[in-house]
Tab-separated table of C-alpha atoms and ligand atoms in Angstrom:
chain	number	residue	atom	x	y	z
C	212	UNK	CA	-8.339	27.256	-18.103
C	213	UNK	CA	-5.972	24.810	-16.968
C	214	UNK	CA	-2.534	24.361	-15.070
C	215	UNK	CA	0.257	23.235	-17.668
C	216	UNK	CA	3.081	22.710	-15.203
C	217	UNK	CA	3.600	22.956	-10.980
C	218	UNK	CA	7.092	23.204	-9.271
C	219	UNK	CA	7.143	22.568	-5.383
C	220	UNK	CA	10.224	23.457	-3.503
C	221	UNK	CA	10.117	22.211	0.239
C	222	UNK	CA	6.644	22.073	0.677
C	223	UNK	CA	5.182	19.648	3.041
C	224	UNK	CA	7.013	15.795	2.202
C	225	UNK	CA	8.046	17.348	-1.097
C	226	UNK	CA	11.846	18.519	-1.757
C	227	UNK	CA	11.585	19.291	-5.165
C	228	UNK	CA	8.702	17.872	-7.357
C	229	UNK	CA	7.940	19.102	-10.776
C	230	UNK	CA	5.416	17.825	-13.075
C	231	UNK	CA	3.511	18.307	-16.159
C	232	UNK	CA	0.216	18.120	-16.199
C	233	UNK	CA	-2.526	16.551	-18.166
C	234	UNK	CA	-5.525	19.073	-19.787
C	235	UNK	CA	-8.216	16.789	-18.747
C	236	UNK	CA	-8.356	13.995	-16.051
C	237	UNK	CA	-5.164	13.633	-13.686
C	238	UNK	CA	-4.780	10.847	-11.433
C	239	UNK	CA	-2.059	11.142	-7.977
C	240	UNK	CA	-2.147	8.039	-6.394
C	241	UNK	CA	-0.198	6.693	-3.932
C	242	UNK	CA	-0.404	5.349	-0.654
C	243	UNK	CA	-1.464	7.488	2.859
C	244	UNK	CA	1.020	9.744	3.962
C	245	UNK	CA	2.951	10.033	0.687
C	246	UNK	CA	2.209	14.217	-0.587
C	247	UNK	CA	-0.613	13.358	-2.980
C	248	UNK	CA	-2.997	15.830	-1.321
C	249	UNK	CA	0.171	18.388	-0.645
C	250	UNK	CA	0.059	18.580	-4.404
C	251	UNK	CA	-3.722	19.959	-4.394
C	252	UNK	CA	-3.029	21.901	-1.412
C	253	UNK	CA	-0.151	23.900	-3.771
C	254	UNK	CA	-2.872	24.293	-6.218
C	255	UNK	CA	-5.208	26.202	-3.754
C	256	UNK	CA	-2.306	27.970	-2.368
C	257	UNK	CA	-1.547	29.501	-5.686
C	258	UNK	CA	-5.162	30.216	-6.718
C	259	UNK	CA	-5.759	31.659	-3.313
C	260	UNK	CA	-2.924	32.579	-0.876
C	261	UNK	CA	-4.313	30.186	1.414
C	262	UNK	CA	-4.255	26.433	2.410
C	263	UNK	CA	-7.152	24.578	3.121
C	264	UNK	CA	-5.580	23.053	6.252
C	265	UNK	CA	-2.911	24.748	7.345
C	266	UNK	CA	-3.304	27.593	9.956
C	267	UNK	CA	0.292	29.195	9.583
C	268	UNK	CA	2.037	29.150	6.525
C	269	UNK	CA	4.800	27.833	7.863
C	270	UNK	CA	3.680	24.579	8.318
C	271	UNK	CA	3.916	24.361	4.746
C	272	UNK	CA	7.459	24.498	5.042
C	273	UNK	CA	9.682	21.098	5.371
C	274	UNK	CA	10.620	20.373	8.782
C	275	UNK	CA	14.318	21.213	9.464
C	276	UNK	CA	13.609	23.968	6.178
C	277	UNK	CA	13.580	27.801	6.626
C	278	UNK	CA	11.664	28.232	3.169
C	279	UNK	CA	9.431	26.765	0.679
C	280	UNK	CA	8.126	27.564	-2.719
C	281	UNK	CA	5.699	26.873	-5.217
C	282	UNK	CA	5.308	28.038	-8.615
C	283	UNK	CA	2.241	26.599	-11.110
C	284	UNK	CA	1.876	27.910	-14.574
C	285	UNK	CA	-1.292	27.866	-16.356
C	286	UNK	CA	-2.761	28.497	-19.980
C	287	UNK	CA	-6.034	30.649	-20.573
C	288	UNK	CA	-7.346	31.394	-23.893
C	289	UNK	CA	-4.112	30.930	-25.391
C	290	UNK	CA	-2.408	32.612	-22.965
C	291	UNK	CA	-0.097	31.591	-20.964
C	292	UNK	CA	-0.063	32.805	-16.595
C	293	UNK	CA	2.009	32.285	-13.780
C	294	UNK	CA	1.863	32.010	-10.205
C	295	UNK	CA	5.186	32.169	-7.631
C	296	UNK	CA	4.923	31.639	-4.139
C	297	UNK	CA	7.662	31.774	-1.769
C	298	UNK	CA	7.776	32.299	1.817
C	299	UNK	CA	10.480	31.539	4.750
C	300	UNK	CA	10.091	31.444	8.573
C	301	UNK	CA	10.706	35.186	10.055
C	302	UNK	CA	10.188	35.963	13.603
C	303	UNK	CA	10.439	39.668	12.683
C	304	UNK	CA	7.631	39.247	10.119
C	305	UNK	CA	5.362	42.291	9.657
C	306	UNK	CA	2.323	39.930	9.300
C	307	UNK	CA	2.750	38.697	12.831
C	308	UNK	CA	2.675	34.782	12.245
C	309	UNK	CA	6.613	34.947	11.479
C	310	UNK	CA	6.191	33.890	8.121
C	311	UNK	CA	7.699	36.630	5.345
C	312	UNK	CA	5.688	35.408	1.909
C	313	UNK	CA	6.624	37.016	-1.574
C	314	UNK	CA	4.147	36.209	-4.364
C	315	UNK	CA	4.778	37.384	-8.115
C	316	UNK	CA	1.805	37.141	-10.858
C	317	UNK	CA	3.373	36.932	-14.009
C	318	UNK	CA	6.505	38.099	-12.567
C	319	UNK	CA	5.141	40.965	-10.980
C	320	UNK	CA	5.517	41.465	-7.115
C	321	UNK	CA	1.649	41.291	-5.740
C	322	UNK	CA	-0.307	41.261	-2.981
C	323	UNK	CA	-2.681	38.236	-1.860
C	324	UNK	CA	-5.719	39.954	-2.914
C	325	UNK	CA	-4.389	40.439	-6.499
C	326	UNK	CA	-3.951	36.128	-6.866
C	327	UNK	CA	-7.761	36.145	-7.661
C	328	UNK	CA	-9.202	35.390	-10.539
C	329	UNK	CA	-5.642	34.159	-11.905
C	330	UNK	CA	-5.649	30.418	-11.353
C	331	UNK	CA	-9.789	29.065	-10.848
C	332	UNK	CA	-10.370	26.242	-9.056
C	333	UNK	CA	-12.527	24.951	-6.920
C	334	UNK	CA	-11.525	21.916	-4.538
C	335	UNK	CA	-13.465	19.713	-2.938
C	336	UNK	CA	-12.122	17.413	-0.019
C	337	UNK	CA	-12.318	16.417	3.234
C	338	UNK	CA	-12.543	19.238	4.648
C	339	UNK	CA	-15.594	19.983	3.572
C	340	UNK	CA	-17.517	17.922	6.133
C	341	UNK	CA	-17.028	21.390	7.708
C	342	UNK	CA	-18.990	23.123	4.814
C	343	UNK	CA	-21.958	20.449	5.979
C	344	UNK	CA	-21.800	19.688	9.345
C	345	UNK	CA	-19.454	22.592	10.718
C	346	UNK	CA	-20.332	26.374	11.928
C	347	UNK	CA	-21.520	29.087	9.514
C	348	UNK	CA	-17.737	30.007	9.120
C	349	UNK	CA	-17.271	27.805	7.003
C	350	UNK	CA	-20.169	27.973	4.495
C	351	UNK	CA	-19.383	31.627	5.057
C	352	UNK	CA	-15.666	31.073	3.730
C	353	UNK	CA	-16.605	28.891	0.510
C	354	UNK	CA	-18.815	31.908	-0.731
C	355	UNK	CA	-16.244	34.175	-0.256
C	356	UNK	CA	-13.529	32.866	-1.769
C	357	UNK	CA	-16.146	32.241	-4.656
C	358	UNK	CA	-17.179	35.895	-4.767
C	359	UNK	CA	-13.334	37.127	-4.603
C	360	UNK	CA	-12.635	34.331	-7.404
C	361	UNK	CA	-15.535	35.793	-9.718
C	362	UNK	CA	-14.694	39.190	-8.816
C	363	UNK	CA	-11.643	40.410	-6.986
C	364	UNK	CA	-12.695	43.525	-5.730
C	365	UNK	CA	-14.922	41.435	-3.467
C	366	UNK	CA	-11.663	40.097	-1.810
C	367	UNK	CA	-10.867	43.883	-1.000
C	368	UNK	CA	-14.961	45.054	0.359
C	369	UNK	CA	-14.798	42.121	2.643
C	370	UNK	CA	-11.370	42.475	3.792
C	371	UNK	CA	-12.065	45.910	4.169
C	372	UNK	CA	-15.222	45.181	6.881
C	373	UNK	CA	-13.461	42.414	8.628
C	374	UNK	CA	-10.950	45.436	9.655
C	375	UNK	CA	-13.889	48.236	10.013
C	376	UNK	CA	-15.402	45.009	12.538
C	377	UNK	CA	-11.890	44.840	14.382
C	378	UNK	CA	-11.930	48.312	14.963
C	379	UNK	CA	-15.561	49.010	16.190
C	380	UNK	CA	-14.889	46.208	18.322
C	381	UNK	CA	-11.976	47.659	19.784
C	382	UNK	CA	-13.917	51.029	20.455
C	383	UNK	CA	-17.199	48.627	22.143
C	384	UNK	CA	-14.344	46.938	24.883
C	385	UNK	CA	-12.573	50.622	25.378
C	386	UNK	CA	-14.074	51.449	29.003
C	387	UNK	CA	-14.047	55.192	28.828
C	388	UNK	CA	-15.396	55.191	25.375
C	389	UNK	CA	-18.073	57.916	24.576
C	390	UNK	CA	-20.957	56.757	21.945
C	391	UNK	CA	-19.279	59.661	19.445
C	392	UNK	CA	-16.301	57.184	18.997
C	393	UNK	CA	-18.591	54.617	17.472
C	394	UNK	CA	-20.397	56.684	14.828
C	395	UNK	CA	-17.517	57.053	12.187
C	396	UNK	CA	-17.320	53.037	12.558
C	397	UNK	CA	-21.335	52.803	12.649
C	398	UNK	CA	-20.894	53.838	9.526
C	399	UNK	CA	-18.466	51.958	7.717
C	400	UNK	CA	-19.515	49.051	9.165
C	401	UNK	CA	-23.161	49.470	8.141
C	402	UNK	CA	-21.507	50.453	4.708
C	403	UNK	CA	-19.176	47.756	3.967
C	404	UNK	CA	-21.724	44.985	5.446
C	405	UNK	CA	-24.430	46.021	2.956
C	406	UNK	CA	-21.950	45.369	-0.011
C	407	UNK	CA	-21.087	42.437	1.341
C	408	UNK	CA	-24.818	40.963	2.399
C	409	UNK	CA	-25.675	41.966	-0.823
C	410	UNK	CA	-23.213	40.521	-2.905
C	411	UNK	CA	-23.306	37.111	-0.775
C	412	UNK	CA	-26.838	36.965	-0.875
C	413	UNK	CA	-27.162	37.282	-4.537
C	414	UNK	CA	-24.545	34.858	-5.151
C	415	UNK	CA	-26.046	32.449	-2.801
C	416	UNK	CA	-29.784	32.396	-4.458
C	417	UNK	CA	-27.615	31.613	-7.786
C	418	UNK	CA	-25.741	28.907	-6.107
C	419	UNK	CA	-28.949	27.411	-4.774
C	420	UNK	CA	-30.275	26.655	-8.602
C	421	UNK	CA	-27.396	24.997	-9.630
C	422	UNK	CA	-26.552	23.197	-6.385
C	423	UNK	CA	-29.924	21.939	-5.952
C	424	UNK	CA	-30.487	20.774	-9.388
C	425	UNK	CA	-26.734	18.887	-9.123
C	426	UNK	CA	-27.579	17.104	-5.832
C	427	UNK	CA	-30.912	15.998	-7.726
C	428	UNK	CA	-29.308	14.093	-10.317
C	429	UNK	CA	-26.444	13.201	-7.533
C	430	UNK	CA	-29.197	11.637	-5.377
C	431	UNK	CA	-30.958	9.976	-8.716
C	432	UNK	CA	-34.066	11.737	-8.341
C	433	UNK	CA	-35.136	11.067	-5.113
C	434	UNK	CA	-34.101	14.023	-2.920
C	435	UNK	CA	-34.047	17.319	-2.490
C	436	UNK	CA	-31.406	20.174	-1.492
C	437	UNK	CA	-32.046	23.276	-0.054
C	438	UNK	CA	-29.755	26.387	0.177
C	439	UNK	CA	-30.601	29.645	1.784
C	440	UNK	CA	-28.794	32.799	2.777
C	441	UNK	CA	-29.974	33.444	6.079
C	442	UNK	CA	-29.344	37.206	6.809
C	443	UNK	CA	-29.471	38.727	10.126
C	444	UNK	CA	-29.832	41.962	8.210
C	445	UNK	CA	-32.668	42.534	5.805
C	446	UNK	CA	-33.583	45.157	2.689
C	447	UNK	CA	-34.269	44.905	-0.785
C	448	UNK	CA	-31.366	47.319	-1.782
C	449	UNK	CA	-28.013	48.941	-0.497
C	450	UNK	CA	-29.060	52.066	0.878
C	451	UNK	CA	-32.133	49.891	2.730
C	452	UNK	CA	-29.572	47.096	4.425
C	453	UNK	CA	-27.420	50.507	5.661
C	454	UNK	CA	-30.491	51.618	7.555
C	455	UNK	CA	-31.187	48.333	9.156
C	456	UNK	CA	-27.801	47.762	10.058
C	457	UNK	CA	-27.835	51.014	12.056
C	458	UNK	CA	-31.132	50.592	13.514
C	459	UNK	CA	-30.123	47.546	15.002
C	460	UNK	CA	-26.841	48.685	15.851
C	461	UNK	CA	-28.673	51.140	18.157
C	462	UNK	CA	-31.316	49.027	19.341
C	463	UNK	CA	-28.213	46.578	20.729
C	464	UNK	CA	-25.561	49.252	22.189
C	465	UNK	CA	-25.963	48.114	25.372
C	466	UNK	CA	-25.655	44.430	24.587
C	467	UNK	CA	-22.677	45.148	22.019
C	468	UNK	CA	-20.901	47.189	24.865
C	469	UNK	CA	-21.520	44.383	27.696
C	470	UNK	CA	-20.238	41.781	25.368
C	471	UNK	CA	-17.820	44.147	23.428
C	472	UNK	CA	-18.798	42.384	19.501
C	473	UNK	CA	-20.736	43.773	16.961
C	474	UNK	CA	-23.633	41.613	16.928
C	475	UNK	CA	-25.461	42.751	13.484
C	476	UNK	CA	-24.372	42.527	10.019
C	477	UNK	CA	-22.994	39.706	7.601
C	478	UNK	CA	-20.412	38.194	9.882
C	479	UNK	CA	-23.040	36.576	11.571
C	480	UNK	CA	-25.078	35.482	8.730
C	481	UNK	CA	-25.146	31.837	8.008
C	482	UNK	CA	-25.866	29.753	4.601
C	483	UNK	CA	-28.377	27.252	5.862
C	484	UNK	CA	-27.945	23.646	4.178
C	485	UNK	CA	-31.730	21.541	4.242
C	486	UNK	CA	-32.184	17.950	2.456
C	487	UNK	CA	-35.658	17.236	2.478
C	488	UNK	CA	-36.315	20.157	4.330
C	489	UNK	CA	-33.940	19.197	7.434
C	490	UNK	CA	-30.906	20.901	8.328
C	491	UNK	CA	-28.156	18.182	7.172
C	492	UNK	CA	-26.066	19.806	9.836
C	493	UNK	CA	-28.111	18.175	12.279
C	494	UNK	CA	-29.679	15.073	10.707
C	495	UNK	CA	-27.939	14.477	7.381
C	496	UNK	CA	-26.459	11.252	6.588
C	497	UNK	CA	-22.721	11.065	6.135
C	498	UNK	CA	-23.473	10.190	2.089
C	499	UNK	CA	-25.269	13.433	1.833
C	500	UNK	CA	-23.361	15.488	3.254
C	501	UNK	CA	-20.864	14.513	1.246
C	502	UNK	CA	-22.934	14.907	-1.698
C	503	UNK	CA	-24.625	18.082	-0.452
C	504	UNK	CA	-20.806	19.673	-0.380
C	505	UNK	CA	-19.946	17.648	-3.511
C	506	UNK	CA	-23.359	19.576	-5.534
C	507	UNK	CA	-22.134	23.047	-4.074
C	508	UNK	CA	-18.487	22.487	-5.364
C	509	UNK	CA	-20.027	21.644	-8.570
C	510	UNK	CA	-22.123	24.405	-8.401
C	511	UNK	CA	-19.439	26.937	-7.703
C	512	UNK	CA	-17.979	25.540	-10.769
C	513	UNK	CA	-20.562	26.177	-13.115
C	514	UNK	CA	-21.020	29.626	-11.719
C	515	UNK	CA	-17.495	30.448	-12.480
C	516	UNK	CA	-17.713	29.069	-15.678
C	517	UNK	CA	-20.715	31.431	-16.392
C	518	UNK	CA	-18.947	34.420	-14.593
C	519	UNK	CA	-15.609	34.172	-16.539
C	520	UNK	CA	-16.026	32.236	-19.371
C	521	UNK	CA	-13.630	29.699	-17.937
C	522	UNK	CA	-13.850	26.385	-16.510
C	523	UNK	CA	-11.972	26.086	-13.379
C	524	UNK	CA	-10.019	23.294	-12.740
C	525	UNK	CA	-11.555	20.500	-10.429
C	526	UNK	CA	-9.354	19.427	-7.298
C	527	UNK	CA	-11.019	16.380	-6.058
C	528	UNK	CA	-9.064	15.317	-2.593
C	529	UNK	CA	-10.561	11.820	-1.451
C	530	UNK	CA	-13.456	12.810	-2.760
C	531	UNK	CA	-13.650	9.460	-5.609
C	532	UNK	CA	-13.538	6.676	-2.659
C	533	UNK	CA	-16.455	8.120	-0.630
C	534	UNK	CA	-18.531	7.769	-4.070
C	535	UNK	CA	-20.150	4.739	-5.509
C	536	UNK	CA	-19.749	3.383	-8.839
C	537	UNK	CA	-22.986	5.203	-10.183
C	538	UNK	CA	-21.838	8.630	-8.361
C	539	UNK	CA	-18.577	8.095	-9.691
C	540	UNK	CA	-19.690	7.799	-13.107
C	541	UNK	CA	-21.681	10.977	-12.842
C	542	UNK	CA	-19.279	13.191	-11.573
C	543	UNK	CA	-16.710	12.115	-13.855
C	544	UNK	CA	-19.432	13.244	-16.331
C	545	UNK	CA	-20.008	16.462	-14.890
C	546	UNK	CA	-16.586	17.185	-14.836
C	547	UNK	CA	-16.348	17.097	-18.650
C	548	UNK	CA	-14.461	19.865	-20.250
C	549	UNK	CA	-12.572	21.559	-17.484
C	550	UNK	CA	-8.935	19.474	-16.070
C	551	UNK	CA	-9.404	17.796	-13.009
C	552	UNK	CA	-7.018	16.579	-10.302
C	553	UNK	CA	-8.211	13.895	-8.652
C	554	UNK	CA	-6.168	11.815	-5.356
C	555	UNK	CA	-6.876	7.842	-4.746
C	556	UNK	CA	-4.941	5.434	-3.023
C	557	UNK	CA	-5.684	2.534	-5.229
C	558	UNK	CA	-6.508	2.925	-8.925
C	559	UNK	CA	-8.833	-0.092	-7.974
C	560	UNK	CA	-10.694	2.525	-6.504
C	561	UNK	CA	-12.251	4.233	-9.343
C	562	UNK	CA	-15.124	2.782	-11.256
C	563	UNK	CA	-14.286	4.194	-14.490
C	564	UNK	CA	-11.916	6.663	-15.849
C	565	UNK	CA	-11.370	8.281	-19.245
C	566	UNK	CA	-8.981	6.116	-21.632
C	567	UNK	CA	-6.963	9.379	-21.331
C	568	UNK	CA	-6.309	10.031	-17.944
C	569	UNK	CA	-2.548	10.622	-16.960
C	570	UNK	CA	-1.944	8.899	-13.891
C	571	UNK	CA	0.909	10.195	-10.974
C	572	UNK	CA	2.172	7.899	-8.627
C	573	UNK	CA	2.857	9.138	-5.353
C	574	UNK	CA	5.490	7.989	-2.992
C	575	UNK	CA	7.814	9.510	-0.289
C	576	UNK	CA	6.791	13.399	-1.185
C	577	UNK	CA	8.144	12.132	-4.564
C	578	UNK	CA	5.709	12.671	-7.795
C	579	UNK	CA	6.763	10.329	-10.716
C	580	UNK	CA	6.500	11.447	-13.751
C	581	UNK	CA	2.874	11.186	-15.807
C	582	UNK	CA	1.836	7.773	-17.270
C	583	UNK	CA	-1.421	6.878	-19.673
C	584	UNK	CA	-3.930	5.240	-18.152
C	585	UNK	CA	-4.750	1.699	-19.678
C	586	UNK	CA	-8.032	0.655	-18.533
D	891	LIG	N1	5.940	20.592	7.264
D	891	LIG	C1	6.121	19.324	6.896
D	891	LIG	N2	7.367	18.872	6.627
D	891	LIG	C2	7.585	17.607	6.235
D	891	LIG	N3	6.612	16.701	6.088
D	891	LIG	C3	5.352	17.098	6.356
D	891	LIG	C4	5.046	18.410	6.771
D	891	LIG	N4	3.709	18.505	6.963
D	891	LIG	C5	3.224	17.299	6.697
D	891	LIG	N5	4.181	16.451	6.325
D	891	LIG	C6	4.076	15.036	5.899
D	891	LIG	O1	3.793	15.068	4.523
D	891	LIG	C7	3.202	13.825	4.169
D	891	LIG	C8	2.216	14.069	3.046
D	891	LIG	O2	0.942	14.436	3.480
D	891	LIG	P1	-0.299	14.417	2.492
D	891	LIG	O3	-1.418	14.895	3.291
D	891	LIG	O4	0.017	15.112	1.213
D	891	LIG	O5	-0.437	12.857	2.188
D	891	LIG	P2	-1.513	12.053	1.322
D	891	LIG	O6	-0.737	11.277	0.318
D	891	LIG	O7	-2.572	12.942	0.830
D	891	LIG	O8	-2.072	11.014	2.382
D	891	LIG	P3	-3.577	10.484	2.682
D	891	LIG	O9	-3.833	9.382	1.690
D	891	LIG	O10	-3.443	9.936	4.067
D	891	LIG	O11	-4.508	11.607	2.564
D	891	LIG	C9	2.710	13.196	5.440
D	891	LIG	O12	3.531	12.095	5.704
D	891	LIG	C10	2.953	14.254	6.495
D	891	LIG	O13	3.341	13.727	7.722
D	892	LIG	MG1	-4.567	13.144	1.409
C-alpha cells in the first residue's frame, strides 16, 4: 500500500500543508526545527492514534490553536482509503487529558482501535534508542502495535488486560479487601494474559528470523543478533499459561497485596535484545543499536508484508545520517517495493538515491511542493 496524499491542519509548525506524495522513495529535507519529522509523526498518528513523541495529544496542536487536524489518503489494491483525524483542547473531555479527538475511516465515525490495519507503516527514528537501550516498555510497545497492525483484534485482547490489570490492582491496594474480591479478576487476568503471552511470544520467535538474518547482512557478515521473548509466565498452550498465571498469582498474594501490583503475567515480560550474545542494552555500541532497531523495523516490515499481503510504507526519521554509505546503500535496497518517507537535513547526506525520488523541502512548518531528484 501506499499514502497518495496528506493534509495537516495546525499540527505542530504546520498551518496548513498539503502534499502529494511519491509511490516509491520521498525525500523531506530541510533544516532542524522546520516540521520535516511532524510530517512522519502525522503518518503514525493516522496509522495508529498515537504519536511517537508526544504524551498528550494536544501538544500536537499549534500553540495559540484550539484544534488540529490531519487527514492522509491512501491506495490499496486499487482501492482507494482514508484516514481523518481531528481533535481540539477540552477541559471537559471524557478521556481525561482534555483533548476531545474525532477520527473517521473512510468517512465513518471510529474508534482508535478500529485505525488498525488501515494505513501500515512502520517508522523507525530516534526514538528508537529506547527500543535498544530503554526499559522493556518499549520493546513491549513495538510488538504490540505490530500485533494490533497484523491483526486488530489484538489491539482490543490487550487493551482489554491492561484494564482487567487496573482493576485487580485496585482490589490488591483496597485495605478491607477479602481474597473473594480477587478471584473474578484472577481470572480474567490469567485469561487475557495467556492470549496475549501467546500471541507476543509467537510473533516474537517470527520476528527473531527475520531480524536476525537483516542485522547479518546490516553488519556484513560479521555479527550476530539475538531476540528472545522472555516470559515470566510459561506453557506450551493457552489453557497451560492460565494455570501458571494463577499458581503464581497465589504463590505471591502476600507480596502483590504489600506492594498492591500484579506481579505475574505479560506486562512484565521483556523482549531481550543480545549481539554476540551480550545484552546491547548494556554493552552495545551506539552503531548497533541503531542497527539492531534498524533490523527489527525491517523485520516488522517483512512480517506485515507476509501477514497482509501489503508492504507497509517505510518512515525513516534521521535514520539515513546515522548510516554509512555501504548501510545506506543496503537499506535503500531493502526498502525496494514498498514507498518510503525518508527526513535529511542535507541531500549531501545520502549516499545514493533512486533517479526517482521526489524530494520535499522543508522550511518554516511549510512543505513545498514535490520536485525530481537529479542525481
Ligand atoms: N505545538 C506546537 N506548536 C507550534 N510549533 C511546535 C509545536 N510543537 C513543536 N513545534 C515546533 O515545530 C517545529 C518542527 O519540529 P520537527 O520536529 O518537525 O522539526 P524537524 O524538521 O524534524 O527538525 P530536526 O531536524 O531538528 O529533527 C519545531 O520548531 C518545534 O519547536
Ligand atoms: Mg526531526
Amino acid at each position: 500500500m501506499y499514502l497518495t496524499q496528506l493534509r495537516l491542519v495546525n499540527l505542530r509548525n504546520h498551518r496548513r500543508t498539503e502534499l502529494q506524495l511519491a509511490q516509491g522513495v520521498n525525500v523531506f529535507v530541510g533544516a532542524n526545527a522546520q516540521g520535516k519529522s511532524t510530517v512522519l509523526e502525522a503518518v503514525e498518528l493516522a496509522a495508529t492514534g498515537r504519536s511517537p513523541r508526544a504524551t498528550r495529544e494536544t501538544e500536537l496542536i499549534t500553540w495559540g490553536e484550539s484544534w488540529a487536524r490531519v487527514h492522509v489518503t491512501s491506495r490499496r489494491a486499487e482501492r482507494d482509503e482514508e484516514v481523518d483525524l481531528a481533535f481540539r483542547q477540552d477541559a471537559s473531555s471524557p478521556r481525561g487529558d482534555g483533548t476531545w479527538r474525532e477520527i473517521r475511516v473512510n468517512g465513518v465515525p471510529a474508534r482508535r482501535g478500529e485505525l488498525f490495519g488501515h494505513l501500515l507503516c512502520v517508522a523507525a527514528g530516534p526514538a528508537d534508542a529506547e527500543v535498544s537501550a530503554g526499559s522493556p516498555a518499549f520493546r513491549r510497545r513495538l510488538v504490540d502495535v505490530l500485533l494490533a497492525q497484523i491483526s486488530p483484534a489484538y489491539y482490543y485482547t490487550a487493551t482489554r488486560y491492561a484494564r482487567a490489570l487496573l482493576q485487580r490492582n485496585r482490589v490488591l491496594r483496597a485495605k478491607a479487601g477479602a481474597a473473594a474480591d480477587l478471584d473474578p479478576w484472577d481470572d480474567q487476568v490469567a485469561a487475557l494474559g495467556a492470549a496475549v503471552t501467546l500471541r507476543r511470544r509467537d510473533l516474537v520467535t517470527r520476528l527473531a528470523v527475520a531480524a536476525g538474518r537483516i542485522y547479518r547482512e546490516l553488519s556484513g557478515g560479521r555479527e550476530e543478533l539475538a531476540v528472545t521473548y522472555a516470559a515470566n509466565l510459561s506453557g506450551a498452550d493457552e489453557a497451560e499459561l492460565v494455570r501458571t498465571a494463577k499458581a503464581a498469582m497465589a504463590a505471591q498474594r502476600q507480596a502483590e497485596r504489600a506492594r498492591g501490583r500484579t506481579l505475574v503475567g505479560p506486562h512484565r515480560d521483556e523482549i531481550t535484545l543480545e549481539v554476540d550474545r551480550r545484552l546491547l542494552r548494556l554493552y552495545g555500541s551506539r552503531g548497533q543499536q541503531v542497527a539492531a532497531a534498524l533490523a527489527l523495523r525491517l523485520a516488522e516490515r517483512e512480517l506485515l508484508r507476509e501477514e497482509t499481503g501489503e508492504d507497509p510504507v517505510l518512515l525513516l526519521d534521521d535514520v539515513m545520517m546515522t548510516l554509512d554509505e555501504r548501510r545506506q546503500g543496503q537499506l535503500i535496497a531493502f526498502a525496494r517495493g514498498a514507498q518510503v518517507l525518508i527526513t535529511v537535513t542535507t541531500l549531501a547526506a545520502l549516499a545514493a538515491l533512486p533517479a526517482e525520488a521526489a524530494v520535499f523541502p522543508v522550511t518554516g512548518g511549510t512543505v513545498e511542493a514535490q520536485r525530481a531528484h537529479l542525481a
